[in-house]
Short mmCIF file of C-alpha atoms and ligand atoms in Angstrom, two decimals:
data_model
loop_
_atom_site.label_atom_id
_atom_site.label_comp_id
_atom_site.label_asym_id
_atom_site.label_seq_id
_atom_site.Cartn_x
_atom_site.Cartn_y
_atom_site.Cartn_z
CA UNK A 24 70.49 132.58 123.74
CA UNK A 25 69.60 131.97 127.35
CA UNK A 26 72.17 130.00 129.28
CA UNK A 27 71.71 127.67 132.23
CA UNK A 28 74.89 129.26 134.89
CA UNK A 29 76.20 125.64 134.17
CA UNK A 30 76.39 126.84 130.44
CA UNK A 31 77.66 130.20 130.95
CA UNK A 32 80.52 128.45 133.44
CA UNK A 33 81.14 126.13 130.52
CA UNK A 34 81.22 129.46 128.19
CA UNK A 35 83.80 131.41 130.89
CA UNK A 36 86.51 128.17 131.15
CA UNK A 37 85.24 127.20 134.26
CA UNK A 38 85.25 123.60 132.73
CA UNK A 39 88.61 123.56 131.34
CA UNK A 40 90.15 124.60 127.70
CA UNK A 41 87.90 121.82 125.71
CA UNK A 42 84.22 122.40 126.82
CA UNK A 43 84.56 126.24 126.79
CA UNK A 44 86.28 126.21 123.01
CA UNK A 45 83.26 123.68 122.17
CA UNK A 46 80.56 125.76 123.88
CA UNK A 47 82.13 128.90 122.05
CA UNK A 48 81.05 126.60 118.87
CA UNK A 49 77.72 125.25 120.35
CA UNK A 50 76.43 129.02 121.29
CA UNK A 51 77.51 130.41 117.86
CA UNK A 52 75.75 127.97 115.83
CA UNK A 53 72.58 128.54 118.34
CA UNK A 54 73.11 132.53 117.86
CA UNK A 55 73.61 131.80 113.72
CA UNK A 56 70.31 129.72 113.59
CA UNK A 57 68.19 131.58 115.91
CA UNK A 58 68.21 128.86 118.93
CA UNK A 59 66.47 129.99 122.09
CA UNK A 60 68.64 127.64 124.52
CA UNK A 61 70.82 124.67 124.37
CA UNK A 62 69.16 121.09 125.41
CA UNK A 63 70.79 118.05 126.82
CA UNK A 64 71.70 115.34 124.18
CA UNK A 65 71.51 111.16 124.88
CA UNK A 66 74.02 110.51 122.20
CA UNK A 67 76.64 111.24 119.67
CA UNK A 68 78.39 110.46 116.70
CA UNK A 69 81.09 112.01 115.33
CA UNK A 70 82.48 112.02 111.51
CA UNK A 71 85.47 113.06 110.03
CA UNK A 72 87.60 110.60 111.93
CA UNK A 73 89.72 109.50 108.66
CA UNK A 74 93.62 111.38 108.62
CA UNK A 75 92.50 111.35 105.06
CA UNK A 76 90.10 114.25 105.62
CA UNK A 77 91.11 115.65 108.83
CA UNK A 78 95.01 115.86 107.62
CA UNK A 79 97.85 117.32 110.50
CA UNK A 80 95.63 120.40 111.19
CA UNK A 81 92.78 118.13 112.11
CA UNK A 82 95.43 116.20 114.23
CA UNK A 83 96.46 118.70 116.15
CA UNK A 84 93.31 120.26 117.03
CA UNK A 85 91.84 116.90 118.37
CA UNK A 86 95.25 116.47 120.54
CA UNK A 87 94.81 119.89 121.86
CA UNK A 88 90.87 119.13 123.21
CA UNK A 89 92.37 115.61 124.71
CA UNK A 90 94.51 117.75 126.73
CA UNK A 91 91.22 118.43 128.82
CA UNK A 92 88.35 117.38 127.33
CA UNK A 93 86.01 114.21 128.42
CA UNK A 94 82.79 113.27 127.06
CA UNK A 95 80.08 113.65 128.82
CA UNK A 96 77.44 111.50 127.08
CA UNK A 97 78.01 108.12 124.78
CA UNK A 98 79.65 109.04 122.04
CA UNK A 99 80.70 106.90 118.62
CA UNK A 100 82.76 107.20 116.21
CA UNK A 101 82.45 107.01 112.26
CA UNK A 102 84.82 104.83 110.29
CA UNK A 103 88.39 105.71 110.22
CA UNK A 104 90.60 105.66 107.26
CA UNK A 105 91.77 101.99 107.73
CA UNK A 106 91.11 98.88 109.70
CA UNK A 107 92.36 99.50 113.45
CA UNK A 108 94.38 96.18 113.52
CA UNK A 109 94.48 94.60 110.22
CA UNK A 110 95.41 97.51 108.16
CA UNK A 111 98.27 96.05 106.20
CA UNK A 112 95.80 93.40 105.08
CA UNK A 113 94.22 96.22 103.26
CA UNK A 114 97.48 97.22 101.82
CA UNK A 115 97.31 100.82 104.06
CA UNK A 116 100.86 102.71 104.02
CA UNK A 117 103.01 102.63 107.28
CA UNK A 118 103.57 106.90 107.72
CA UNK A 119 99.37 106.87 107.58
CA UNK A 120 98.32 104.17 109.76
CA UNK A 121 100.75 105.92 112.46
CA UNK A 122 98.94 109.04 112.22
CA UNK A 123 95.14 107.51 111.73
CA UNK A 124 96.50 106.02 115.30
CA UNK A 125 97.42 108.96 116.69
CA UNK A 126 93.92 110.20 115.87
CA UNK A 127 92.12 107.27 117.25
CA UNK A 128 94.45 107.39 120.43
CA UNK A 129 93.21 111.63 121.33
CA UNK A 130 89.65 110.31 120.93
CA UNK A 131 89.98 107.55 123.41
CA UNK A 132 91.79 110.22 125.84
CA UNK A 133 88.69 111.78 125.85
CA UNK A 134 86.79 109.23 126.26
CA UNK A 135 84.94 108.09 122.61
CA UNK A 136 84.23 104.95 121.89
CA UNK A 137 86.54 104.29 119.46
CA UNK A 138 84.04 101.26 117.34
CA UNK A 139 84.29 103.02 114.11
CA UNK A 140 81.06 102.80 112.42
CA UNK A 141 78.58 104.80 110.45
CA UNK A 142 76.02 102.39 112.05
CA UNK A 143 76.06 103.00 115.23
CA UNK A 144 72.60 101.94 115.89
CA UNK A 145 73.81 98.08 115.55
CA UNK A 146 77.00 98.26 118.17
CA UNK A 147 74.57 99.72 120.87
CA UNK A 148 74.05 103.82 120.14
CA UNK A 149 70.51 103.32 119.71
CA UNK A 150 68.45 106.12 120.74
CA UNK A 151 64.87 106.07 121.44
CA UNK A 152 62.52 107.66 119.85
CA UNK A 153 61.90 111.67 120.77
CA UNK A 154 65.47 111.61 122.25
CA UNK A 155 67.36 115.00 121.50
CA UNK A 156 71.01 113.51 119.97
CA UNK A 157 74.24 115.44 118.24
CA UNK A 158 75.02 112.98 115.17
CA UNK A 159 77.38 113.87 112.47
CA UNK A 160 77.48 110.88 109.23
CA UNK A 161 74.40 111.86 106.90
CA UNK A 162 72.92 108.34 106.55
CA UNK A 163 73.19 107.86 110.26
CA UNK A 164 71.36 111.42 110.79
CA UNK A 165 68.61 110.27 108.76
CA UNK A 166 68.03 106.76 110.13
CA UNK A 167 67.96 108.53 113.87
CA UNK A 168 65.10 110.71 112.77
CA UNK A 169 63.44 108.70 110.24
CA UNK A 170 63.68 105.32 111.78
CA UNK A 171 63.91 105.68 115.23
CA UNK A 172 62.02 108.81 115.40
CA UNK A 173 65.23 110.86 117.33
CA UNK A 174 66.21 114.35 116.86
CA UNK A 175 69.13 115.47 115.48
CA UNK A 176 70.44 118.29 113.41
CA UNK A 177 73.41 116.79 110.45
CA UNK A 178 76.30 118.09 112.70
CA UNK A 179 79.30 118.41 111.41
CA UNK A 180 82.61 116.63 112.80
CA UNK A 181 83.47 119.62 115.15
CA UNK A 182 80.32 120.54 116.47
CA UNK A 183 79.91 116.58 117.53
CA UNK A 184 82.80 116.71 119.30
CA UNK A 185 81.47 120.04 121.26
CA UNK A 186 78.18 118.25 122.09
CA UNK A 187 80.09 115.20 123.48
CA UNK A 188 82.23 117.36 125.85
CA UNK A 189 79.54 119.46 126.83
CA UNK A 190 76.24 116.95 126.59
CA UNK A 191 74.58 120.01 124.90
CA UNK A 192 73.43 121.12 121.77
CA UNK A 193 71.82 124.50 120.28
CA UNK A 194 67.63 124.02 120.13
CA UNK A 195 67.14 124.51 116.67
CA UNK A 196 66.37 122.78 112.96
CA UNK A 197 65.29 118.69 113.63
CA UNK A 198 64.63 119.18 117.45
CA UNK A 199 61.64 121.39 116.75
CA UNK A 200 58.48 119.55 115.36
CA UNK A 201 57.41 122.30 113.45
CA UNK A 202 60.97 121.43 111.09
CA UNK A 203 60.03 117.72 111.08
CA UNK A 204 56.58 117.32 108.98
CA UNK A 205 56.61 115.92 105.32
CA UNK A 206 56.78 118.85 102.37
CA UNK A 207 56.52 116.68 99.59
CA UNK A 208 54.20 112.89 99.24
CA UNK A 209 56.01 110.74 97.08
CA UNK A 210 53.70 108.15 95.49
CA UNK A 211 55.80 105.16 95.04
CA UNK A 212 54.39 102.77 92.08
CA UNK A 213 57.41 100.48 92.07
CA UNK A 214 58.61 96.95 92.90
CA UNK A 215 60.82 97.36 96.21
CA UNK A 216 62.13 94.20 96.94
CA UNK A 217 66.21 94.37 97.74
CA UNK A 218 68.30 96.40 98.98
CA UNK A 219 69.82 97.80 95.75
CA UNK A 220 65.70 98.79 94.56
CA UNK A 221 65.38 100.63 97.78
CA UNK A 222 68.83 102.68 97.06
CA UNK A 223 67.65 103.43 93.77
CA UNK A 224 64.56 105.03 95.42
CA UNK A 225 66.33 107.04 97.41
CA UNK A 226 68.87 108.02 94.29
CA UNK A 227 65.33 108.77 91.95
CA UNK A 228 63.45 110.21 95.26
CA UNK A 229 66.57 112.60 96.16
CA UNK A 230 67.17 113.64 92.57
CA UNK A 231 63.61 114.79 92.41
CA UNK A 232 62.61 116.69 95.93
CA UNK A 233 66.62 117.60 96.97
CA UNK A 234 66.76 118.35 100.75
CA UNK A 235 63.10 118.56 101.28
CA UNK A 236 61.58 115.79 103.95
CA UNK A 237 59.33 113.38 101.80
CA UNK A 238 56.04 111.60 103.22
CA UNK A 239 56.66 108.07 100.65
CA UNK A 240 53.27 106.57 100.22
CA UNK A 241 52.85 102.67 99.01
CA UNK A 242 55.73 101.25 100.50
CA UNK A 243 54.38 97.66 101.52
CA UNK A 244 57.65 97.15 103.64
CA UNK A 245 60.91 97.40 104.65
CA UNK A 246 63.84 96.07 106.48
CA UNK A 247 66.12 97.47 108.69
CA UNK A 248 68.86 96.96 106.08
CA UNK A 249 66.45 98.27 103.48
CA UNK A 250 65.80 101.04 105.73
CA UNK A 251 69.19 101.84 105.77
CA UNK A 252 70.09 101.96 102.22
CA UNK A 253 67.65 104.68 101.88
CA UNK A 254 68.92 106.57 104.31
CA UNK A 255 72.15 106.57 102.64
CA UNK A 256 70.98 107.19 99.02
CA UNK A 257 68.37 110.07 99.85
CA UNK A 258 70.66 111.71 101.90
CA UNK A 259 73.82 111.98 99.27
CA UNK A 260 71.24 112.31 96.41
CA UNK A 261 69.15 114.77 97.93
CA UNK A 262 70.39 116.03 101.09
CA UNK A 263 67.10 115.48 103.26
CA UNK A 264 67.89 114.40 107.26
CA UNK A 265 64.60 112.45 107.55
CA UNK A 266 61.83 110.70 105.70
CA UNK A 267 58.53 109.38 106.47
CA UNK A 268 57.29 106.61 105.33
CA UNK A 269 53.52 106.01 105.56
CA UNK A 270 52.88 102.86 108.10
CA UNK A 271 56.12 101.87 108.64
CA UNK A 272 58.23 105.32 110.41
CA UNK A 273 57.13 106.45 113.68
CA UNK A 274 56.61 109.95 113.06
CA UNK A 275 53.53 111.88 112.62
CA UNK A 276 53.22 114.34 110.57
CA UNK A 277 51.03 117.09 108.41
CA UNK A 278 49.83 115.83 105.19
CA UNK A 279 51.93 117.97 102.37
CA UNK A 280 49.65 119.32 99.53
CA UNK A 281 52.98 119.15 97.11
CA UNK A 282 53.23 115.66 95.59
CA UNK A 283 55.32 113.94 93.04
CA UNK A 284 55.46 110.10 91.75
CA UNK A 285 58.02 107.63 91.30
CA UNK A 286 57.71 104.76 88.61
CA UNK A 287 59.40 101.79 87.96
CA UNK A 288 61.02 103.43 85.13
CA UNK A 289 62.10 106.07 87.77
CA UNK A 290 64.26 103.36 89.53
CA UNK A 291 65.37 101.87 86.40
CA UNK A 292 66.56 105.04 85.17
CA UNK A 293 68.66 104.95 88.70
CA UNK A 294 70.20 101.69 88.54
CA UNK A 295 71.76 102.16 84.73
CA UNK A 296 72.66 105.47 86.36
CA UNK A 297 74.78 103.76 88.77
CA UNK A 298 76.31 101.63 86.77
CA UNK A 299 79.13 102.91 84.22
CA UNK A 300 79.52 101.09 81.03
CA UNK A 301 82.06 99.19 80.17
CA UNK A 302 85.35 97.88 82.90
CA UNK A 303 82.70 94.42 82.96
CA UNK A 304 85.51 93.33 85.41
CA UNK A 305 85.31 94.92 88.40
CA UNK A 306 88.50 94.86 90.43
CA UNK A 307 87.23 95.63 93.78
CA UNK A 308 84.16 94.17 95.52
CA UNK A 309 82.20 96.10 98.29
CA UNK A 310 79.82 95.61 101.01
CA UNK A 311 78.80 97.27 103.66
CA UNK A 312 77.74 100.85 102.83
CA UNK A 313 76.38 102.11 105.28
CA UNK A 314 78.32 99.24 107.72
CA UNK A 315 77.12 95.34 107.07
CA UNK A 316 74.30 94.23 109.54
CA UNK A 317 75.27 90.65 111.32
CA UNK A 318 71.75 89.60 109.02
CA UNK A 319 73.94 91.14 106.07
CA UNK A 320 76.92 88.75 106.81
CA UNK A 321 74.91 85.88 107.30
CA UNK A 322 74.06 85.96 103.72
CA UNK A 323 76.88 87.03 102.50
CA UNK A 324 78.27 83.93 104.63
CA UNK A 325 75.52 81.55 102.94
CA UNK A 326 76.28 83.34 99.30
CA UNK A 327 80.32 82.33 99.42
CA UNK A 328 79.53 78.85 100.72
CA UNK A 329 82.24 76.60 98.87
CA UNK A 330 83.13 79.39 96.44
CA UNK A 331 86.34 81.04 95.93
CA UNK A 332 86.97 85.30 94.91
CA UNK A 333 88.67 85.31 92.12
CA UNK A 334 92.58 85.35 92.00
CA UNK A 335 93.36 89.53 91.81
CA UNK A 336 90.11 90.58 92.66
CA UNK A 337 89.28 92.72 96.15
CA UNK A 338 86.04 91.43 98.30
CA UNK A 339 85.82 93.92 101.19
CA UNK A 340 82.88 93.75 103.74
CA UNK A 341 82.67 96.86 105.42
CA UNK A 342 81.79 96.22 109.07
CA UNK A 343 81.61 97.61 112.69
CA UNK A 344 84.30 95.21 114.82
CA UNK A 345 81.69 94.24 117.24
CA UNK A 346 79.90 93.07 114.48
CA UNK A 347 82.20 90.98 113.28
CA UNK A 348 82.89 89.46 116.59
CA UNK A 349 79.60 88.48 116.64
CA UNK A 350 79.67 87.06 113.04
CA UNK A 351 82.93 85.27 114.16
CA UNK A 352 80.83 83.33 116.96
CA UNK A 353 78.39 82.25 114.22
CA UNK A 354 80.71 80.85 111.98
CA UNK A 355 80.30 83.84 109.38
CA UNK A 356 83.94 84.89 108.94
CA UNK A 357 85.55 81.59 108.76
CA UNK A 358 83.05 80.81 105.91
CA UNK A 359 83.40 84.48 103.99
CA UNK A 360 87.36 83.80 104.43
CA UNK A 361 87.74 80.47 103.58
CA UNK A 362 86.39 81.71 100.14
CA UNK A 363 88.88 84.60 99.92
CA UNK A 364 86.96 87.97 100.91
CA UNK A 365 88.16 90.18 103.55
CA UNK A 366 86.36 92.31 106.74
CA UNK A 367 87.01 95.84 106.59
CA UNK A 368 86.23 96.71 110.41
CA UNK A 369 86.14 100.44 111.54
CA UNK A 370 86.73 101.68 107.44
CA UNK A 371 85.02 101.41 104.84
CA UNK A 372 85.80 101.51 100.81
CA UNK A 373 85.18 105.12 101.05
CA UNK A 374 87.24 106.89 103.62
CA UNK A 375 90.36 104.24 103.23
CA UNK A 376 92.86 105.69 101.09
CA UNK A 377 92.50 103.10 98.32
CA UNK A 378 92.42 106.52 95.32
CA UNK A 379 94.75 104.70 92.09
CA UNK A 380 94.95 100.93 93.82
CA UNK A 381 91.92 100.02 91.83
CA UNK A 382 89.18 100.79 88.57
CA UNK A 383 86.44 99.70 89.21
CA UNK A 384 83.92 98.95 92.55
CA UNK A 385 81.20 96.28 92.24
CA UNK A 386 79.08 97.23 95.37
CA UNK A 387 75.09 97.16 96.46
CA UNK A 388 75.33 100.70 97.61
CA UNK A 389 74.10 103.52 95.70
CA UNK A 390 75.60 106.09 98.12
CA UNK A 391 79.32 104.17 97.53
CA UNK A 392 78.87 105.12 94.34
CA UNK A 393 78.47 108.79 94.71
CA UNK A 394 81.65 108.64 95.94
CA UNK A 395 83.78 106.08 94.44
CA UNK A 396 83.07 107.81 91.68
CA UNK A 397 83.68 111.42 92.84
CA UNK A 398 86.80 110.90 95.60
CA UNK A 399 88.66 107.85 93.93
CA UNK A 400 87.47 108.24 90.65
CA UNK A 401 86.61 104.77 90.22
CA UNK A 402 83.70 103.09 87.42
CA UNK A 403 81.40 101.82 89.82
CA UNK A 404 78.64 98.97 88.87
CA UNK A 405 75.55 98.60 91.01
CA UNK A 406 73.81 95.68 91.98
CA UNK A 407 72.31 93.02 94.12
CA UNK A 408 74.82 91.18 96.89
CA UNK A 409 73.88 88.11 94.57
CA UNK A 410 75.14 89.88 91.87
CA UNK A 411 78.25 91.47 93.47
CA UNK A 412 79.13 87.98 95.28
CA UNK A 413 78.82 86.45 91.28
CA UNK A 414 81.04 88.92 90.05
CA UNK A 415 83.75 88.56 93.04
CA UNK A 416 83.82 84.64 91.93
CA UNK A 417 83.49 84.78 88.59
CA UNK A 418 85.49 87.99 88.08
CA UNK A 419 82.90 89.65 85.32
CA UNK A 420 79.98 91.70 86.08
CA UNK A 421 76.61 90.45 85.33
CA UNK A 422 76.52 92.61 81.68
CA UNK A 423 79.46 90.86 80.69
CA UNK A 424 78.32 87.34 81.17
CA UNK A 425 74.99 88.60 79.40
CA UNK A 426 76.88 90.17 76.28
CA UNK A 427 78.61 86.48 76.57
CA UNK A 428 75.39 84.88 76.62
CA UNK A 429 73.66 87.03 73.97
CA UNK A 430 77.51 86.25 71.73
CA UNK A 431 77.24 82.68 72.10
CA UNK A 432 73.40 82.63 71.36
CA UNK A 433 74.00 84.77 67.77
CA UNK A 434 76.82 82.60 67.28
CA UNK A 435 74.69 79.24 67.27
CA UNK A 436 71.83 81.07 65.19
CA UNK A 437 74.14 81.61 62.51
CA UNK A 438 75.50 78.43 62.69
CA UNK A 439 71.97 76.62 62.46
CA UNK A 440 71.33 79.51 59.47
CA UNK A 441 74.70 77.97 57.80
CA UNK A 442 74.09 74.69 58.31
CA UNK A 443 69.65 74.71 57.03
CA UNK A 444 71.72 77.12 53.86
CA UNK A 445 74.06 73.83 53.02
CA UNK A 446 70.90 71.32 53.23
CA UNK A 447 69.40 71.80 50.40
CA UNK A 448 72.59 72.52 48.27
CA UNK A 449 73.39 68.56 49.26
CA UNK A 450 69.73 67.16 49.13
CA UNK A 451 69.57 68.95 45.51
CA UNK A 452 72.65 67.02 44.94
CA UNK A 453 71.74 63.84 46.10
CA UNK A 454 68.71 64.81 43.76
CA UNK A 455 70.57 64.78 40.35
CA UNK A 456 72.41 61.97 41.30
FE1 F3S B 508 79.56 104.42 106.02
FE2 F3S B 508 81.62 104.72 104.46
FE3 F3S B 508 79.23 104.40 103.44
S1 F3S B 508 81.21 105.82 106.30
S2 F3S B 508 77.83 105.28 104.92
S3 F3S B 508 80.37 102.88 104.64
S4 F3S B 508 80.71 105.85 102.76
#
C-alpha cells in the first residue's frame, strides 16, 4: 500500500504507542484485502464496548491505547453492558458495573463520545451521503450505506478504534462503487405497514440472498424507523452491509439480472418464526432494537397513557441518553414511568448481562430475537409495539388472550348446544302433559 509520509510517521511511532499499534492494524487489513491507500474518514463508531464481550483482556488493551491515544475524528460509541447511571435500576451486579466503568472511563481519555448507542445517526453522527466513515455495529453499517448513502466497510471493534486515532481507513470493500451495486432484485409483493412487517422482510429477504446487496423493488414507503428495522434484520439474517431500495435509497446502481420474490406468505412464515410457542407470558418487555427514535417514544408515551405494566413484568425501552433527554422535555418519560416501564439508556436488552434473570422477551425487533434467543437463551415473541405494550399491561401475549378468546367462544357454543338439546326434552314434556 502507498503511504502518505504522515502515514508512514504514524506506521514508525512518530505519533505515539496508540496510532502506530492502530496503523499496524489499519495497513494489514489494507495489505489482506488488496487496498491501494488509506483515505480519510468523517466518522466512527465503535462496538464491542460491553465488559460482557470485551472481558479483562479487552480492558486492558483499551487502558493501554488511553495511555496515548486521542481521536482524531467524531467518534461514538455502541451500547455498553448497562445503563451509565441507573444501572442498579436494571438490577446490574456491583464487581461489573465497576469494570463496564472502567471501560467507559479509557474511552473518554481518548476522547470518544461516550453516548452509547447503536443509532448514532439520531444523537448527531450523521454522515452525509458519499462520506468515507469507519463504523463497527452491523445495523448501523447498513443504515450509513443504505440510507444515507455513506461508505463504510462492517469494522470490527478494534479496527474502529484504529480509524478514530488515526482518521484513516484502508480503501477497500464499501468505499469502492464497483462493491456497492445491487446483485440480487427482490420483488416485494407484500403488505409493509409497521415496523415488525418490515423486520420480517429483512428476516425472509436475508434468509433468502445471505450477504449479497439486494435492489428491493415495490416498496411504496418507508420510515426512518422502518428503515431501521431492516437494517437490523437483513444484516443478522443475512449478513449484507447495504440495500437498495428502488425510489426511496439514494444510491444508484446496475440493474442485477439475478432476481428472487418475496410474498406475503414469505413474511408470515417470518413472524411465526420469531415467535416461540408457548411461555404466552412474557416476562420481559423490549423496545428499542436498534435504539428507540424520540418518534418511537412518543408512541410508546401515547400507548401507556393511564395504563400500568404489570406487577413482575420488565418494560425496558432501549434508548440513546440524549434521546431521552429530549423525550424528558416532551413529557415522554414521566408518562412511560408513571405507568411502570423503564429507559434503558446507553444498553440495550442484548449486551446487558440479563442471561438466567428472565424467560421470555416480548419485543418488536426481529434482530433482538436472533439473539435473545442465541446469547440468553430466552423464548422470544415478536410483534407490533401495540402488541408488546398489551402484553406488558396485561401480562399475556396476544396468542394467549386469543386461545382465551377462542376457549370462551367453544365454551358458550356448547352451552347453547346443551341448552337447544334440553328444549325439546321439556317442550315434549309439557306435550304429554
Ligand atoms: Fe442495538 Fe443492542 Fe439491538 S446494540 S441493534 S439494541 S442488539
Amino acid at each position: 500500500m502507498d503511504l502518505t509520509s504522515e502515514e508512514q510517521g504514524m506506521l514508525d511511532g512518530k505519533f505515539g504507542n496508540a496510532v502506530r499499534k492502530s496503523m499496524e492494524i489499519l495497513v494489514a487489513l489494507g495489505n489482506i484485502y488488496g487496498a491501494k491507500r488509506l483515505i480519510d474518514v468523517s466518522s466512527v463508531q465503535i462496538a464491542g464496548v460491553s465488559y460482557d464481550n470485551l472481558g479483562e483482556a479487552g480492558l486492558d488493551y483499551l487502558s493501554e491505547l488511553a495511555k496515548d491515544g486521542k481521536t482524531r475524528v467524531l467518534t461514538t460509541l455502541n451500547p455498553a453492558g448497562m445503563d451509565l447511571v441507573d444501572w442498579k435500576k436494571l438490577g446490574i451486579p456491583e464487581d461489573f458495573a465497576k469494570k463496564q466503568l472502567a471501560v467507559i472511563d479509557a474511552f473518554k481519555k481518548m476522547g470518544v463520545v461516550t453516548s452509547c448507542t447503536c443509532t448514532p445517526y439520531f444523537i448527531g453522527n450523521l454522515p452525509h451521503y458519499g462520506d468515507h466513515v469507519a463504523w463497527s455495529e452491523s445495523s448501523a453499517v447498513c443504515f450509513a450505506n443504505s440510507v444515507l448513502g455513506a461508505r463504510t466497510n462492517r469494522e470490527g471493534g478494534p479496527s474502529a478504534i484504529a480509524s478514530a486515532l488515526t482518521g484513516k481507513t484502508a480503501e477497500y470493500g464499501m468505499h469502492l462503487d464497483e462493491n456497492r451495486q445491487a446483485q440480487v432484485i427482490v420483488k416485494v409483493r407484500a403488505k409493509l405497514k409497521t415496523i415488525p412487517d418490515f423486520g420480517a422482510l429483512g428476516y425472509a429477504t436475508g434468509k433468502k440472498i445471505g450477504n449479497k446487496i439486494p435492489l428491493f423493488v415495490g416498496v411504496k414507503r418507508a420510515s426512518v424507523e422502518e428503515l431501521k428495522s431492516l437494517c437490523a434484520s437483513i444484516a443478522t439474517y443475512g449478513g449484507t452491509a447495504q440495500f437498495h431500495i428502488k425510489g426511496i435509497t439514494p444510491d444508484r446502481t446496475h440493474k442485477p439480472s439475478e432476481e428472487i420474490i418475496v410474498t406475503q406468505n414469505d413474511l408470515d412464515d417470518a413472524k411465526t418464526a420469531l415467535t416461540d410457542e408457548g411461555y404466552d407470558e412474557p416476562d420481559i418487555i423490549a423496545l428499542g432494537c436498534p435504539h428507540c427514535s424520540i418518534n418511537e417514544v412518543r408512541k410508546i408515551a401515547e400507548l401507556l397513557d393511564g395504563k400500568k405494566v404489570k406487577e413482575g413484568k420488565e418494560f425496558w425501552i432501549c434508548i440513546a441518553r440524549p434521546i431521552k433527554e429530549i423525550a424528558e422535555q416532551a413529557g415522554y418519560v414521566k408518562t412511560i414511568e408513571a405507568a411502570g416501564a423503564k429507559f434503558a439508556c446507553d444498553t440495550c436488552m442484548v449486551v446487558a448481562p440479563i442471561k438466567g434473570r428472565f424467560k421470555c422477551l416480548a419485543t418488536d425487533s426481529a434482530k433482538s430475537c436472533f439473539y435473545a434467543r442465541g446469547k440468553n437463551a430466552f423464548k422470544t415473541k415478536f410483534g407490533t409495539a401495540e402488541e408488546c405494550v398489551d402484553a406488558a399491561v396485561t401480562g399475556e401475549w396476544k396468542l394467549k388472550q386469543a386461545k382465551k378468546k377462542e376457549a370462551k367462544k367453544e365454551e358458550a357454543k356448547s352451552k347453547a348446544v346443551e341448552t337447544e338439546a334440553a328444549e325439546p326434552a321439556e317442550s315434549t314434556e309439557s306435550a304429554e302433559k
